[in-house]
Short mmCIF file of C-alpha atoms in Angstrom, two decimals:
data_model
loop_
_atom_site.label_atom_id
_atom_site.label_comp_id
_atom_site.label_asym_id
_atom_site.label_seq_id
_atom_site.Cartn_x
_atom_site.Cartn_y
_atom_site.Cartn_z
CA UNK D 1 3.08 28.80 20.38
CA UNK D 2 4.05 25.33 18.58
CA UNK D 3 7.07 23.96 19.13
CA UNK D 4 8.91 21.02 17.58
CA UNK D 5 12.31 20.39 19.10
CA UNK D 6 14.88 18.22 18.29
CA UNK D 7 18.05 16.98 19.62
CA UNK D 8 20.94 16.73 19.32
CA UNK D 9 21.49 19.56 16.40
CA UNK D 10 24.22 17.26 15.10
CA UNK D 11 26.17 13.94 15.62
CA UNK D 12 28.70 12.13 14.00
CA UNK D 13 29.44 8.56 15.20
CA UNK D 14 31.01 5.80 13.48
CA UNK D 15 29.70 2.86 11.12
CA UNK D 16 28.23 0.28 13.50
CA UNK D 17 27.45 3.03 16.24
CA UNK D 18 23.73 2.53 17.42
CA UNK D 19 22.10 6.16 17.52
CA UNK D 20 19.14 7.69 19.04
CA UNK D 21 17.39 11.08 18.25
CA UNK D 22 14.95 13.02 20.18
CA UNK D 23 12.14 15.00 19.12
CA UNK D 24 9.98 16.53 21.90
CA UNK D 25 6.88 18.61 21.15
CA UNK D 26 4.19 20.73 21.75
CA UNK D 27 1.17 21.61 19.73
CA UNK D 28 -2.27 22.32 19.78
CA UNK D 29 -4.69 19.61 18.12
CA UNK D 30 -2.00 17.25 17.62
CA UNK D 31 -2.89 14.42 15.35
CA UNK D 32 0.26 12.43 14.48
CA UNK D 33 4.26 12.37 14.60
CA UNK D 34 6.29 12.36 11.33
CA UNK D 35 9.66 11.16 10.83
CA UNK D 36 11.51 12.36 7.47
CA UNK D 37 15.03 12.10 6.26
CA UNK D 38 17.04 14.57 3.95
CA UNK D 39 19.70 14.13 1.90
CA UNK D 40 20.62 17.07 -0.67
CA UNK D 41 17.24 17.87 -1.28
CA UNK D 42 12.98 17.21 -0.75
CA UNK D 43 12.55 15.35 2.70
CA UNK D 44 11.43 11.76 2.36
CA UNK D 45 8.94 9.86 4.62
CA UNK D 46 10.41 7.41 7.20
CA UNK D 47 7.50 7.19 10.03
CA UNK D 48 4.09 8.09 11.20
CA UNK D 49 2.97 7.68 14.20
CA UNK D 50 -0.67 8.11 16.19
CA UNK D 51 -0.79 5.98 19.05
CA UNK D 52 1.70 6.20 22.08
CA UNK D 53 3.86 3.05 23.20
CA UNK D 54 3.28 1.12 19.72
CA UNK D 55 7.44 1.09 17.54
CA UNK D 56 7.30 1.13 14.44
CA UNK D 57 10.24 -0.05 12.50
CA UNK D 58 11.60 -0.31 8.82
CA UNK D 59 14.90 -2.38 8.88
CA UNK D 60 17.48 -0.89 10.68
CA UNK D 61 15.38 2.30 11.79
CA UNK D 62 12.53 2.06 14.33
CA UNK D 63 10.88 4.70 16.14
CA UNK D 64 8.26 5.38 18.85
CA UNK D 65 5.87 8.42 20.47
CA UNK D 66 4.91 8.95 24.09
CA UNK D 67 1.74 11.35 24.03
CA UNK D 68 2.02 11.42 27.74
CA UNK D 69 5.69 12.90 28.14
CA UNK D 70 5.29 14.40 24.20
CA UNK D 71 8.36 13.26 22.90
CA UNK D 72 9.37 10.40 20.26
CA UNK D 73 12.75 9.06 19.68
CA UNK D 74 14.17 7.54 16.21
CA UNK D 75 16.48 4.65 16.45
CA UNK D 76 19.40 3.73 13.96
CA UNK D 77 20.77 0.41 14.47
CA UNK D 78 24.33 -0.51 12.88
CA UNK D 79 24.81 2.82 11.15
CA UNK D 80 26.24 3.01 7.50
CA UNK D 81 27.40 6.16 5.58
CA UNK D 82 24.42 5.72 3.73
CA UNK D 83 22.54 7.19 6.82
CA UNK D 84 23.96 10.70 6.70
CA UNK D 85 21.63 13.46 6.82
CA UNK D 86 19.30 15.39 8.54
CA UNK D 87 16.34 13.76 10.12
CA UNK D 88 13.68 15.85 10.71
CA UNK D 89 10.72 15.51 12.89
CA UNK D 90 7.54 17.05 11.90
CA UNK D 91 3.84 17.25 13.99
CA UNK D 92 0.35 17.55 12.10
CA UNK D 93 -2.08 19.58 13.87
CA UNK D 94 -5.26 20.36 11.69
CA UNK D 95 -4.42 21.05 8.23
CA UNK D 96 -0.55 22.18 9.62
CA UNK D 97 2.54 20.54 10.04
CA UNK D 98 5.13 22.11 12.20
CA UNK D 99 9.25 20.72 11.50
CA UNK D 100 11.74 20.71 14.28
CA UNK D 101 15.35 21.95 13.12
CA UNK D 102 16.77 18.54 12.49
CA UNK D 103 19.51 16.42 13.37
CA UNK D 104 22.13 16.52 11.54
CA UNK D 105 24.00 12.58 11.63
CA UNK D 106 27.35 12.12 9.71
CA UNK D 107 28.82 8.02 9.80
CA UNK D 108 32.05 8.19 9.15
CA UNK D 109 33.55 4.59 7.64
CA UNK U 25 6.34 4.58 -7.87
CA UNK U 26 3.75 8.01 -8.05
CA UNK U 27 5.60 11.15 -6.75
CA UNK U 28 4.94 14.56 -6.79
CA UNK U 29 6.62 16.78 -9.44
CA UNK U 30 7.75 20.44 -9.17
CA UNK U 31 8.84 23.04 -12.01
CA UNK U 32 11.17 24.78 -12.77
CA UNK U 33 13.63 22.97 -10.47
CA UNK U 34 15.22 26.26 -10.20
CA UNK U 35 14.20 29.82 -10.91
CA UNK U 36 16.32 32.97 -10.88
CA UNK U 37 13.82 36.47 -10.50
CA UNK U 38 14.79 39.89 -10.30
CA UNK U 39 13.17 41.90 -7.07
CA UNK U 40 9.92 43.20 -7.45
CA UNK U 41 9.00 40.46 -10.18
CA UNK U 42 5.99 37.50 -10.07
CA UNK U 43 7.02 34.06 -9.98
CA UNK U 44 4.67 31.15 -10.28
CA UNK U 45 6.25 27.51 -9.02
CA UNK U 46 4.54 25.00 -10.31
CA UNK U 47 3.84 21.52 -8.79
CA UNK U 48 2.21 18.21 -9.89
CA UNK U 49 0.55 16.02 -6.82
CA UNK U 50 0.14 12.56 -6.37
CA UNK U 51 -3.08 11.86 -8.71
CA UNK U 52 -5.14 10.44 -5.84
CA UNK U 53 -3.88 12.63 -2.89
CA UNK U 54 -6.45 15.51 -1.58
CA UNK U 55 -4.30 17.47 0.36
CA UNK U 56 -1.94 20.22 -0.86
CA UNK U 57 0.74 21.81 0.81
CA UNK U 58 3.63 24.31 0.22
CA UNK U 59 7.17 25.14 2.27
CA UNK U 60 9.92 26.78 2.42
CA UNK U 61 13.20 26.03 3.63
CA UNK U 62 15.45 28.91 3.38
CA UNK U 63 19.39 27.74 3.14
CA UNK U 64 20.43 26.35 6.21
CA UNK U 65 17.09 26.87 8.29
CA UNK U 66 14.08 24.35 9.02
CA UNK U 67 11.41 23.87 7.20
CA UNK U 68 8.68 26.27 7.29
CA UNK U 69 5.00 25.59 6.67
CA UNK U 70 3.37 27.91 4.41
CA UNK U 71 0.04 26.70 3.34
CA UNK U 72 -2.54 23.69 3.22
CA UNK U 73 -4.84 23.62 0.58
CA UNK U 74 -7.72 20.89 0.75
CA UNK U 75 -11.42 20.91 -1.05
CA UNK U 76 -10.25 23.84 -3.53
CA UNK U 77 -9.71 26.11 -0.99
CA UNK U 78 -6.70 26.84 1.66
CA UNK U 79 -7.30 24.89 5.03
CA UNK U 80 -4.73 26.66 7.12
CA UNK U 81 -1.97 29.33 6.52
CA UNK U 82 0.90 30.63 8.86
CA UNK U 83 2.39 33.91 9.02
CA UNK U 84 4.99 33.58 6.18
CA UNK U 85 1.87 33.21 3.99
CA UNK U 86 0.95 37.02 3.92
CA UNK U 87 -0.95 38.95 0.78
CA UNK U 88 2.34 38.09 -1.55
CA UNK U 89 1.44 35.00 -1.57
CA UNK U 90 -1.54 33.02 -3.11
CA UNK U 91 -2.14 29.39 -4.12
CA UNK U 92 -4.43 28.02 -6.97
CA UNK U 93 -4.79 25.17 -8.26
CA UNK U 94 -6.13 26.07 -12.29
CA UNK U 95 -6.68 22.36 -13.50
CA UNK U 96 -7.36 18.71 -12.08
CA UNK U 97 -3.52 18.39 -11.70
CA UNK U 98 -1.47 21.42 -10.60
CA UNK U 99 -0.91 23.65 -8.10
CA UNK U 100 0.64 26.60 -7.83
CA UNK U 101 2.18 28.71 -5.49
CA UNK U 102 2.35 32.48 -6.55
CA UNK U 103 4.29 35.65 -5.24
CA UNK U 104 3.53 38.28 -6.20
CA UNK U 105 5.81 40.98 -6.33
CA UNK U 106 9.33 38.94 -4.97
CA UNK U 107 11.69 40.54 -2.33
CA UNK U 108 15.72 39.20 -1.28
CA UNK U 109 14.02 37.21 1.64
CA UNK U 110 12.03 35.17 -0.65
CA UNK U 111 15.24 33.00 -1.60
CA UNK U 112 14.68 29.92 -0.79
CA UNK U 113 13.66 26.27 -1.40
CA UNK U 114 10.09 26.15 -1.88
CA UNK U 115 8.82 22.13 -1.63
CA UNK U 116 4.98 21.26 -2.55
CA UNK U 117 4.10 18.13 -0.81
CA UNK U 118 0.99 16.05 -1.01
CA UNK U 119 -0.90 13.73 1.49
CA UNK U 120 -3.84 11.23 1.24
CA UNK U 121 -5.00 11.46 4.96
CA UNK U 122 -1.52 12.75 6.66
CA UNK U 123 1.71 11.15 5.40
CA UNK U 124 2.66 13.53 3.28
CA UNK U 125 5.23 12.97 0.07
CA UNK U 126 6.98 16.01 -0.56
CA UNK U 127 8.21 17.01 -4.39
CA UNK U 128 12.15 18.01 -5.34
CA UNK U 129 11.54 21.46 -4.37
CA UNK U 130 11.96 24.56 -6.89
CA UNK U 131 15.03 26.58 -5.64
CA UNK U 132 14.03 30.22 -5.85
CA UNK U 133 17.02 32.75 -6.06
CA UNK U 134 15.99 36.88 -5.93
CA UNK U 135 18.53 39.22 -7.10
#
């Protein structure tokens, strides 16, 4: 069966803290590795990414996918409050995306 | 910025009854999708819809459930006959190739 699975569930660090979430997976006819964040309500689009080895990075977030060990890890630099909420990891297979639970990230000030 | 739309935002039913949830893709997006995220859970595929016809379904996606899309613009996911477990947010999302932009989300309530 396909899995997405993230971790931790939840963390809560401090403005300034440096965090790093995990999203290990296994599917069949894997074609790519989504990052998405949400806040109250749809999910919105952070990172995808096809190739293994290769970061990708948007200001203070980067992230980057192994295909060998099947894992990818999201990176928040100098977290502000304005990063709390759930990042979720999703895989697309053929024509189906499969979401891990989330992590759940609260910055306190 | 284009983004995909969804109506009603929010939609009370009684058990038993239809509901249609409506959504609007990005105009030059082929790919359709619809999930659920029931309160406090992950999100759940439902359905991808490519080519006028549905390109994958999971399990949630059972004869209650059917997907059209009536016009060059909307799509919309139908259940049929609406039971307690249905509650949920239901998002529509839309991709070019794979990134895909996801709507609000209609949140559907069944008394």
């Amino acid at each position: 069966e396909d899995k997405v699975v993230q971790s931790p569930l939840s963390l809560v660090v401090h403005e300034g803290d440096t965090v790093t979430l995990n999203c290990s997976y296994e599917v069949t006819n894997f074609r790519s590795l989504l990052w998405y964040k949400q806040e109250k309500k749809a999910p919105t689009f952070l990172f995808m990414l096809t190739s293994s080895g290769i970061e990708k990075k948007s200001g203070r977030l980067s992230s980057i996918l192994d295909k060998k060990e099947l894992f990818s890890i999201l990176n928040i630099t100098a977290t502000q409050t304005g990063d709390s909420a759930i990042y979720l990891c999703a895989t697309s297979g053929t024509y189906k995306y499969i979401f891990g639970t989330g992590t759940r990230l609260k910055v306190l000030a | 910025e284009p983004e995909v739309t969804q109506t009603p935002s929010h939609q009370v039913t009684q058990m038993g009854q239809e509901v249609i949830l409506r959504c609007v893709p990005i105009s030059n997006h082929l790919y359709f999708y619809w999930y659920r995220q029931i309160l406090g859970q992950k999100v759940e595929f439902l359905v991808s819809f490519y080519n006028n016809e549905i390109s994958e379904k999971s399990e949630i996606f059972d004869d209650q459930f059917s997907v059209e899309r009536p016009d060059g613009s909307n799509f919309t996911l139908k259940i049929r006959s609406t039971k307690l477990e249905d509650s949920a947010m239901y998002f529509c999302a839309s991709s070019e190739v794979e990134t895909q932009y996801f709507g609000p989300g209609t949140r559907l309530l069944v008394l």
